[in-house]
XYZ file of N, CA and C in Angstrom:
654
model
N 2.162 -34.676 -30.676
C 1.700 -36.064 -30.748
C 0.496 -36.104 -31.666
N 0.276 -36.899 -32.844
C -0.535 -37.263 -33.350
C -0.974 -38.507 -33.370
N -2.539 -38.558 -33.019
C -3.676 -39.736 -33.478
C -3.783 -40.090 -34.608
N -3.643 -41.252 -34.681
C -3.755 -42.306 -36.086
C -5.264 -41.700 -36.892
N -5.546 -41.741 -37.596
C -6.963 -41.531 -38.240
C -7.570 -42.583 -37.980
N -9.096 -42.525 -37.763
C -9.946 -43.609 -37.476
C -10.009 -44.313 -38.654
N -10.119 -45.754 -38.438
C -10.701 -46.660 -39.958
C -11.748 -46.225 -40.456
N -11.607 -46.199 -41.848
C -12.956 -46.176 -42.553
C -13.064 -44.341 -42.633
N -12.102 -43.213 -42.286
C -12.546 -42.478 -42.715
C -11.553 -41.630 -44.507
N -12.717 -40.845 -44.805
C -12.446 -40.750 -46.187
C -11.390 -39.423 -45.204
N -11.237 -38.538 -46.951
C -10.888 -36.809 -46.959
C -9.626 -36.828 -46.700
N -9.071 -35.534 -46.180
C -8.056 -35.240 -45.744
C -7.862 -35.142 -44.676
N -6.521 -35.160 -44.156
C -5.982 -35.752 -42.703
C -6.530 -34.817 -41.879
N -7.231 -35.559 -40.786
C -8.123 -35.047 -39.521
C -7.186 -35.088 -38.054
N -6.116 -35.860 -38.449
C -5.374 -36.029 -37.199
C -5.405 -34.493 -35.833
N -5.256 -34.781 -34.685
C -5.459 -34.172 -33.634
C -3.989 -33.716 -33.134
N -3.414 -32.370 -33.221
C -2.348 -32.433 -32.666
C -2.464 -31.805 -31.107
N -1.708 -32.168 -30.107
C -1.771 -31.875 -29.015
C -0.924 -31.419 -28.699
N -0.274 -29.846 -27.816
C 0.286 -28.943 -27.846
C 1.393 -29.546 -26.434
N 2.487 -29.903 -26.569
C 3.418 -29.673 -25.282
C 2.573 -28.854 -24.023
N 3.213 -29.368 -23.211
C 3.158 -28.627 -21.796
C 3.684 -27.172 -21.821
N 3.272 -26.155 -21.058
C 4.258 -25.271 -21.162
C 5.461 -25.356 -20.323
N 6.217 -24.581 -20.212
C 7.865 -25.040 -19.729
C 7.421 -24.343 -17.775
N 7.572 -25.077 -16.796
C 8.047 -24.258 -15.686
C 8.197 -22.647 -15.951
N 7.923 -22.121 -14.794
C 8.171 -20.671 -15.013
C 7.832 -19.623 -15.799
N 7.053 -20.280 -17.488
C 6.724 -19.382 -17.771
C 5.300 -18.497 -17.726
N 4.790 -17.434 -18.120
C 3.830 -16.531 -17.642
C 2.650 -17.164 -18.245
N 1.753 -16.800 -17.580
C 0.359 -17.502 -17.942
C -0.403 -17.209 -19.077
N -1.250 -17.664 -19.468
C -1.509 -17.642 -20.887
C -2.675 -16.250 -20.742
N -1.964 -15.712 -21.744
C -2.930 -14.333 -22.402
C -1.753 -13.398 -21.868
N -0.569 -13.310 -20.823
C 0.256 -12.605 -20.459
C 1.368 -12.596 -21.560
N 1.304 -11.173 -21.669
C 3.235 -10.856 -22.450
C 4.011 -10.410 -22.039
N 5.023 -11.306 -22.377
C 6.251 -11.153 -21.733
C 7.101 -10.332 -23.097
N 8.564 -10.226 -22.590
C 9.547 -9.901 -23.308
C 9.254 -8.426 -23.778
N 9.987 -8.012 -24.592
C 10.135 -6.017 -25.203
C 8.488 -5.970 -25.641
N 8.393 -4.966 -25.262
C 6.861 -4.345 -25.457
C 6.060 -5.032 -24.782
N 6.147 -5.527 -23.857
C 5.001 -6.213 -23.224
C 4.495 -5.026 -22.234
N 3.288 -4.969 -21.714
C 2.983 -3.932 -20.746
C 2.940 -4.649 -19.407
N 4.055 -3.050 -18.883
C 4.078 -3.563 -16.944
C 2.889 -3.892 -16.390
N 3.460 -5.059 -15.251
C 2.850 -5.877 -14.369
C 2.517 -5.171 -12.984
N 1.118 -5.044 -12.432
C 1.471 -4.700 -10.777
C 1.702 -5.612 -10.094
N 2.468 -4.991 -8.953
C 2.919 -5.773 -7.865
C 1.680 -6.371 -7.069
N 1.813 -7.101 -6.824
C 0.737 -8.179 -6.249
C 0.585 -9.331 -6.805
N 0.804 -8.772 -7.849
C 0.529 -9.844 -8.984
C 1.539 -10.766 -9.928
N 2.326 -9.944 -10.855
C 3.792 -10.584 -10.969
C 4.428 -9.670 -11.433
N 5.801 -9.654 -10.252
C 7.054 -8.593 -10.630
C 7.335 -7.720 -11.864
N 7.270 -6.858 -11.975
C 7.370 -6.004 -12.502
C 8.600 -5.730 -13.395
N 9.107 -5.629 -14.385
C 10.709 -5.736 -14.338
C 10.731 -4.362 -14.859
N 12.074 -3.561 -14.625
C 12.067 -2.141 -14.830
C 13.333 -2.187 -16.548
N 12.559 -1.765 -17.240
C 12.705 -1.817 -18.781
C 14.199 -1.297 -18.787
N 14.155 0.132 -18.195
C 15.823 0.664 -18.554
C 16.560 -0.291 -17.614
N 17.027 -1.619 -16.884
C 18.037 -2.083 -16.348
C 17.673 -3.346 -16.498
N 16.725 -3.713 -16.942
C 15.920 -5.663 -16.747
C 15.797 -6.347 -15.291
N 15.870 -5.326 -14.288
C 16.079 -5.769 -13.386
C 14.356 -6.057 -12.324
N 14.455 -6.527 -11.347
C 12.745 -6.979 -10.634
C 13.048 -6.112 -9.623
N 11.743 -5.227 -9.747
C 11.563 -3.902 -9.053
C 10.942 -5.022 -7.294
N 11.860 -4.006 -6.208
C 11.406 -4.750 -5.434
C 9.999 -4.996 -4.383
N 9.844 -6.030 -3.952
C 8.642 -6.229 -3.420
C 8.275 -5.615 -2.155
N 7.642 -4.847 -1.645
C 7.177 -4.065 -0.265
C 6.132 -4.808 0.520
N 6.321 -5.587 1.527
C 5.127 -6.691 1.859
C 4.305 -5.472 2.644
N 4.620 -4.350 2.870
C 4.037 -2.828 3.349
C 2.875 -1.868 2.367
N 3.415 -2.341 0.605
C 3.078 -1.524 0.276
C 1.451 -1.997 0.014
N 1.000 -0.533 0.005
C -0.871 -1.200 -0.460
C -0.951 -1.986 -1.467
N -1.851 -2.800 -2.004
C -2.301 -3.107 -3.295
C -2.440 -2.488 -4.256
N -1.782 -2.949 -5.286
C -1.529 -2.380 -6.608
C -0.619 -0.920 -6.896
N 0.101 -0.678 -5.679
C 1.221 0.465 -5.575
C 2.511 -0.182 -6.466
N 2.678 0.226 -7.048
C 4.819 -0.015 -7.688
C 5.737 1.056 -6.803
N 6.343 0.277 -6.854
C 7.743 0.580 -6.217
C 8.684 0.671 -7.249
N 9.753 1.524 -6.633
C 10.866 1.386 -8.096
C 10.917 2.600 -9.109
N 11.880 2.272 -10.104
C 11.939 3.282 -11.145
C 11.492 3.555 -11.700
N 10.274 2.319 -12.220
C 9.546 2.751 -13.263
C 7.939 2.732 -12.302
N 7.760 3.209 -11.154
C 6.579 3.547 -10.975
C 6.269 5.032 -10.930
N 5.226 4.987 -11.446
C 4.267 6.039 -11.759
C 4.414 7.154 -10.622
N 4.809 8.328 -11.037
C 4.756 9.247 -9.836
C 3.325 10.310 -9.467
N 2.888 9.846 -8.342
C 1.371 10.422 -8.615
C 1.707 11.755 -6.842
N 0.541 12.553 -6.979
C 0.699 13.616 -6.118
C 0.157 12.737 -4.539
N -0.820 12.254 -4.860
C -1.321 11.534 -3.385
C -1.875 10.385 -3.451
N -2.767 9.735 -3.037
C -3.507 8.164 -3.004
C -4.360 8.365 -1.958
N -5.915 8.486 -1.629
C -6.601 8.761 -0.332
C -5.957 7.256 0.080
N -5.558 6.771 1.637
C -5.218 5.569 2.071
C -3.940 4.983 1.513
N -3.135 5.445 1.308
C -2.005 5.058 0.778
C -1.059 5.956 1.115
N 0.244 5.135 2.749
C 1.131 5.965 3.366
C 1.649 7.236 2.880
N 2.116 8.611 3.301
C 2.756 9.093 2.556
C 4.242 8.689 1.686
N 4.687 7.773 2.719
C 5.967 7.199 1.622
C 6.025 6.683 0.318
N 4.699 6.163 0.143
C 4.132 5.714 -1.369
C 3.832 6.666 -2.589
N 4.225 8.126 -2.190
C 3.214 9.132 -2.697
C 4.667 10.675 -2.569
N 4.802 10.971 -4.301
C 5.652 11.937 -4.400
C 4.915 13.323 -3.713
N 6.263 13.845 -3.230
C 5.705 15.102 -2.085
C 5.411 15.960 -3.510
N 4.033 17.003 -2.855
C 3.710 18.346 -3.709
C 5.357 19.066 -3.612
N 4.870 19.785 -4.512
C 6.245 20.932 -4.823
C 5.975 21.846 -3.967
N 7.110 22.997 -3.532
C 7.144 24.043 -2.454
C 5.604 24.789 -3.088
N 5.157 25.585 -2.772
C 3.787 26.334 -2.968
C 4.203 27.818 -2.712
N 4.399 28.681 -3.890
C 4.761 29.681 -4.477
C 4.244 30.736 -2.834
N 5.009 31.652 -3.031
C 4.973 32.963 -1.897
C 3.242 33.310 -1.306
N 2.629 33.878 -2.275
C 1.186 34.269 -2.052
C 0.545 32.865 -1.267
N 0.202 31.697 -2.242
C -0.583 30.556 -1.458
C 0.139 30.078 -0.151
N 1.617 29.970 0.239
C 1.916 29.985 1.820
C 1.236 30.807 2.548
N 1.661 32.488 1.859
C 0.974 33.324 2.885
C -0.841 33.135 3.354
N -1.126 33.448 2.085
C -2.872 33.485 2.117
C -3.368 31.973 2.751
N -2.652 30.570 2.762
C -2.815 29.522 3.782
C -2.679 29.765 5.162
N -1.717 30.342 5.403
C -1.296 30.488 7.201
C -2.207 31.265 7.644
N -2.798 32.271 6.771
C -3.567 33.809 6.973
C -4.674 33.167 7.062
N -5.101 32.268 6.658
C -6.747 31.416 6.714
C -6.427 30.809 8.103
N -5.120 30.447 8.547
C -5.357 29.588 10.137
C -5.803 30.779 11.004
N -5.213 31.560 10.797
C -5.382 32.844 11.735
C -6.951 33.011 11.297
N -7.567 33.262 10.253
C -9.002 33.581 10.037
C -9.739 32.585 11.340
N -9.384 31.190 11.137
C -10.137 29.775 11.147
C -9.399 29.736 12.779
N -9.011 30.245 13.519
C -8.775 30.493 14.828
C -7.872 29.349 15.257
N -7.005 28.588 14.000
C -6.257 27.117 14.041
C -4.444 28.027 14.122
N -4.632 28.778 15.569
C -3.378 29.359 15.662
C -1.493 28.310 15.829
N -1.872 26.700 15.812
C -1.097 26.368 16.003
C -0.672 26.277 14.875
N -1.481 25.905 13.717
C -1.159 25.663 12.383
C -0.901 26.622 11.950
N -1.666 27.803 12.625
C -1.264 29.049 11.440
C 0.490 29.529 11.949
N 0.872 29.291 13.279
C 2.214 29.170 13.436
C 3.114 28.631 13.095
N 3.135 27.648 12.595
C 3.503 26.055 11.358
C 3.682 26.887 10.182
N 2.647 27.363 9.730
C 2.784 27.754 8.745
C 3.532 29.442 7.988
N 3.180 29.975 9.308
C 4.132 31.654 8.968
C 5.377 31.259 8.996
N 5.962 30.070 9.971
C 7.412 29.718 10.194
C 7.741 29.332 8.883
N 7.305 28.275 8.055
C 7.937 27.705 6.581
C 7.635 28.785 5.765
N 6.959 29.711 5.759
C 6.405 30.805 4.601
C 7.722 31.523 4.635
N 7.876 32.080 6.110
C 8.895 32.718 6.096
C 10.555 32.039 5.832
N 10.680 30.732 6.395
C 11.979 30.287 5.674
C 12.384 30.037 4.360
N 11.048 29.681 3.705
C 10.992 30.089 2.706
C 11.155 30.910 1.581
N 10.378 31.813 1.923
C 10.634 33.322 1.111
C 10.778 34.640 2.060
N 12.042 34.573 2.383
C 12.310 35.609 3.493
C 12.679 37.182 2.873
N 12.545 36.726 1.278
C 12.871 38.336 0.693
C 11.490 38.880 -0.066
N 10.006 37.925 0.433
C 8.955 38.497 -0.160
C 8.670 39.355 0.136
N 7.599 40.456 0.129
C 7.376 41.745 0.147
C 6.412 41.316 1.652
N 5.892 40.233 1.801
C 4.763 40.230 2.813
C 5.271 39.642 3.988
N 6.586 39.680 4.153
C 7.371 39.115 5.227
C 7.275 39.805 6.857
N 6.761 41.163 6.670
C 6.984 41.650 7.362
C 5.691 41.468 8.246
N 4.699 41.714 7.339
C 3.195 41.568 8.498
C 3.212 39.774 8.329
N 3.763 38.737 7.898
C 4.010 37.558 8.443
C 4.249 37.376 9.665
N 5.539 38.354 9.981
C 6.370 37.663 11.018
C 5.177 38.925 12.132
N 4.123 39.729 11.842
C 3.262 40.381 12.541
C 2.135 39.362 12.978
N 1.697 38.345 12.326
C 0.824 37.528 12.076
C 1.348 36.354 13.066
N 2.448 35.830 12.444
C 3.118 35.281 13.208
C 2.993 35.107 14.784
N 3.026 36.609 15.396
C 2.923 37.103 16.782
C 1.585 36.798 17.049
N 0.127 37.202 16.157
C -0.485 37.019 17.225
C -1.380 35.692 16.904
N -0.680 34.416 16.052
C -0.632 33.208 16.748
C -0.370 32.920 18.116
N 1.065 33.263 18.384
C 1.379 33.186 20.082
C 0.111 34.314 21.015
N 0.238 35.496 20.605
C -0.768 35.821 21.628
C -2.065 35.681 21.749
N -2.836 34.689 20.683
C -4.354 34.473 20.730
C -4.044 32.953 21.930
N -3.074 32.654 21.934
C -2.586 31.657 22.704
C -2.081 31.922 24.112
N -2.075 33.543 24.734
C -1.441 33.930 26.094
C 0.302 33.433 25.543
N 1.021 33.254 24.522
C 2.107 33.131 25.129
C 3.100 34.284 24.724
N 3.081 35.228 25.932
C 3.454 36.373 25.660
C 4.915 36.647 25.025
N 5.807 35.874 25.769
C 7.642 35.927 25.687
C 7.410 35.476 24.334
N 6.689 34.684 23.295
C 6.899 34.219 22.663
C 6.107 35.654 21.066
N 5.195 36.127 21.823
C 4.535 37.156 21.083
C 5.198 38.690 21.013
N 6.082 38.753 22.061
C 6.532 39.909 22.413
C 8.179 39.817 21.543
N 8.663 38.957 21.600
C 9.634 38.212 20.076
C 9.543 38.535 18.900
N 8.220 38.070 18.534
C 7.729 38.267 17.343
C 7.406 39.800 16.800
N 6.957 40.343 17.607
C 5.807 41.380 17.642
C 7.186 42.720 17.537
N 8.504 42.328 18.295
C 9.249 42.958 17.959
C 10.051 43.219 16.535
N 10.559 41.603 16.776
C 11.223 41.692 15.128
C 10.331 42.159 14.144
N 8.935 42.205 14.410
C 8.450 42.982 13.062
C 8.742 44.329 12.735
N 8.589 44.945 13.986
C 8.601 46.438 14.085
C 10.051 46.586 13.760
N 11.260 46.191 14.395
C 12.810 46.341 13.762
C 12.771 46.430 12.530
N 12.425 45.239 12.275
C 12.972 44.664 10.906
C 12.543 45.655 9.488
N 11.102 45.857 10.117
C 10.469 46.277 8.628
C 9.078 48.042 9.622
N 10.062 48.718 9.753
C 9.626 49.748 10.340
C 8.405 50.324 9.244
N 8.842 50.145 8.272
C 7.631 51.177 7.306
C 6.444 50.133 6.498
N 6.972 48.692 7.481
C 5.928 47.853 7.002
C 4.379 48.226 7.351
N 3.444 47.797 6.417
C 2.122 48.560 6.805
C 1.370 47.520 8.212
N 2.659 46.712 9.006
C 2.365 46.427 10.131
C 2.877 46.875 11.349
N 3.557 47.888 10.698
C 4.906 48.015 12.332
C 3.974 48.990 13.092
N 2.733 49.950 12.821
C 2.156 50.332 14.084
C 1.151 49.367 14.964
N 0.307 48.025 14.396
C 0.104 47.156 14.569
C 0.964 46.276 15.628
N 2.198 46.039 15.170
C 3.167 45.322 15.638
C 3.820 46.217 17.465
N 3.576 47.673 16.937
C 4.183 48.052 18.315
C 2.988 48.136 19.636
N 1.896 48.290 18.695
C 0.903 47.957 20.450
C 0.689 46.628 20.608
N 0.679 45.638 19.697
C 0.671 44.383 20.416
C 1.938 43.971 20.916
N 2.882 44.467 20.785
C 4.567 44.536 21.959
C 3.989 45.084 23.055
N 3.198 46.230 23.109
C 3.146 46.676 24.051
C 2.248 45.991 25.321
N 1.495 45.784 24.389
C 0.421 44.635 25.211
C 1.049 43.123 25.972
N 1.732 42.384 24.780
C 2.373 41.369 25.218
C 3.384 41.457 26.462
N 3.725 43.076 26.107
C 5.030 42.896 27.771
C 4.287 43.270 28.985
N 3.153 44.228 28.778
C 1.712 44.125 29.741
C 1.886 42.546 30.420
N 1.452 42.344 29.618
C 1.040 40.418 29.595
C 2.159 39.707 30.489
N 3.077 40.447 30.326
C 4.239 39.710 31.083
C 5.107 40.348 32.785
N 4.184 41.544 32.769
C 4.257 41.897 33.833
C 5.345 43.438 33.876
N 5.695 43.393 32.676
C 6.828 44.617 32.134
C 6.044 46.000 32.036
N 5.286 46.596 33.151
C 4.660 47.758 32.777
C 5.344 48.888 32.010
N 6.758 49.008 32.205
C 7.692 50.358 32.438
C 7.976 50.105 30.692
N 7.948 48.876 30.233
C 8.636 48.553 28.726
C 7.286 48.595 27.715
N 6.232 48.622 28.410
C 4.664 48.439 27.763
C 4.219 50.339 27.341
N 4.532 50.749 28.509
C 4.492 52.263 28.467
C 5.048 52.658 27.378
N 6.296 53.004 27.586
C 7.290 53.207 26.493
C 6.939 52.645 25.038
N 6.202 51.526 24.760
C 6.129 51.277 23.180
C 4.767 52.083 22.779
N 4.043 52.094 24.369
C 3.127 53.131 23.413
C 3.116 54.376 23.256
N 3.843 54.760 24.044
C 4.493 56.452 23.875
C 5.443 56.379 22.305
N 5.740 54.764 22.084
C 6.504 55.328 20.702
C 5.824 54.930 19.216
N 4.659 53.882 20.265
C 3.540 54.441 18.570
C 2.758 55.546 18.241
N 2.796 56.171 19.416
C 1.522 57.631 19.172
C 2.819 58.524 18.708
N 3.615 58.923 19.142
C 4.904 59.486 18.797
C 5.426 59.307 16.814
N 5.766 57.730 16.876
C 6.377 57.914 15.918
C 5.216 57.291 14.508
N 4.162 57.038 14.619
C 2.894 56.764 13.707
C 2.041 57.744 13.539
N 2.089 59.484 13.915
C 0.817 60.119 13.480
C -0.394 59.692 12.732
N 0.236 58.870 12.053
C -0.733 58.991 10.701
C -1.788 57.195 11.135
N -0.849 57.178 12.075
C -1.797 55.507 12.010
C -3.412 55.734 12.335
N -4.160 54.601 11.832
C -5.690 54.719 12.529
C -5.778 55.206 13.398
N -6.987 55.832 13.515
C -8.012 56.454 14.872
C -8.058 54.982 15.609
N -8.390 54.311 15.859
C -8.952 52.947 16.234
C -7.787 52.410 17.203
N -6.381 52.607 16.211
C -4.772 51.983 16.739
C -4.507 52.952 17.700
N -4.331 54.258 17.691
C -4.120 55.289 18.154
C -4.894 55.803 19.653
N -6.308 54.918 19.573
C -7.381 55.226 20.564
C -6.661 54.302 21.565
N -6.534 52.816 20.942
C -6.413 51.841 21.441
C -4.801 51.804 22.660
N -3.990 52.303 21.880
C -2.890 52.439 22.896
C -2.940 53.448 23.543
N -3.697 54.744 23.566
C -3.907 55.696 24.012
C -5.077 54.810 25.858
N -5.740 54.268 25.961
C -6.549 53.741 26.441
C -5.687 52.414 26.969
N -4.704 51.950 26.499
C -4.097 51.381 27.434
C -2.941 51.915 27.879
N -2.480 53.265 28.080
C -1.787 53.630 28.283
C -2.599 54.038 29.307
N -3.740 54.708 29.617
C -4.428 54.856 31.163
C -4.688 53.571 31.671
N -4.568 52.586 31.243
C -5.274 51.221 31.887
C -3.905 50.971 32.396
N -2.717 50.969 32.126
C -1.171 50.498 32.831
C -0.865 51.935 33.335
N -1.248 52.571 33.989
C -1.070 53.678 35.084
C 0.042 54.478 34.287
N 0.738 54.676 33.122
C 1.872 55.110 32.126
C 2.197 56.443 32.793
């Protein structure tokens, strides 16, 4: 729409043009739309996901300023932002499982450190450190009194991995744990078969089942 020019003025045309309305629906001014425009967060206005043109959908759940969808950003965590919002870490290589679970046991957090020998070991059940795991393992349960559950453990180590540098370790705390459980006659016997079949183990290991072998009347 143009204004007439006022009377009486000289020059060239001063007329005023005045710009249409914009149309319904479309995006607000300073926003771009269409190819190359840069994504929108949710909260704000829909997002559309470039490879399909399609409107990524809305989560009345999700936090502020999270995307949803294909084309959102895959990040490791968000402090305050559910884990469902948030791509899981990747498995965590052999050593950092172990040396994690081995810190619960340091940090006296035996439930976690039981949590954690269990996935280490389903995990990587052909690592080299599997064996004093599933040793470690055990005395989660027995810093806890739960003997049936230590005396399990404490075995399969010693089976499994006899020349592991835990299986004389592993056979006096069997021996102890079936102590624990009232099994004198089966407590005896493992320590008659660590002094027997470990010569070479510590003075310390060696004292130690030796000394509970007079303490359970053997």
């Amino acid at each position: 729409l143009a204004l007439p020019q006022q009377a009486g003025s000289t020059g060239a045309s001063s007329s005023i043009i005045l710009q249409p309305p914009a149309p319904i629906g479309a995006p607000p001014a300073g926003i771009r739309s269409g190819p190359g425009a840069p994504p929108m967060m949710l909260g704000q206005i829909p997002a559309a996901d470039d490879r399909s043109g399609s409107i990524e959908p809305l989560d009345p759940n999700a936090p502020p300023g999270v995307r949803l969808g294909p084309s959102a950003p895959k990040v490791a965590g968000i402090p305050g932002v559910p884990p469902r919002y948030t791509q899981q870490p990747p498995t965590a290589n052999a050593r950092d499982e172990y040396d994690a679970a081995y810190g619960y046991i340091l940090n006296g957090e035996y439930e976690l450190a039981e949590t954690s020998f269990k996935t280490y070991l389903a995990n990587h059940p052909t690592d080299s450190r599997v064996g004093s795991a599933q040793y470690w393992l055990g005395e989660s349960f027995f810093a806890r009194t739960m003997h049936k559950e230590a005396a399990d453990a404490f075995l399969k180590s010693y089976t499994q991995y006899p020349d592991g540098p835990k299986a004389p370790d592993s056979l006096l705390k069997l021996g102890l744990s079936l102590g624990g459980l009232g099994e004198r006659k089966a407590a005896c016997t493992t320590f008659d078969e660590l002094l027997a079949k470990y010569p070479k183990a510590s003075k310390a290991l060696r004292d130690r089942a030796t000394v509970e072998k007079s303490r359970g009347k053997c």
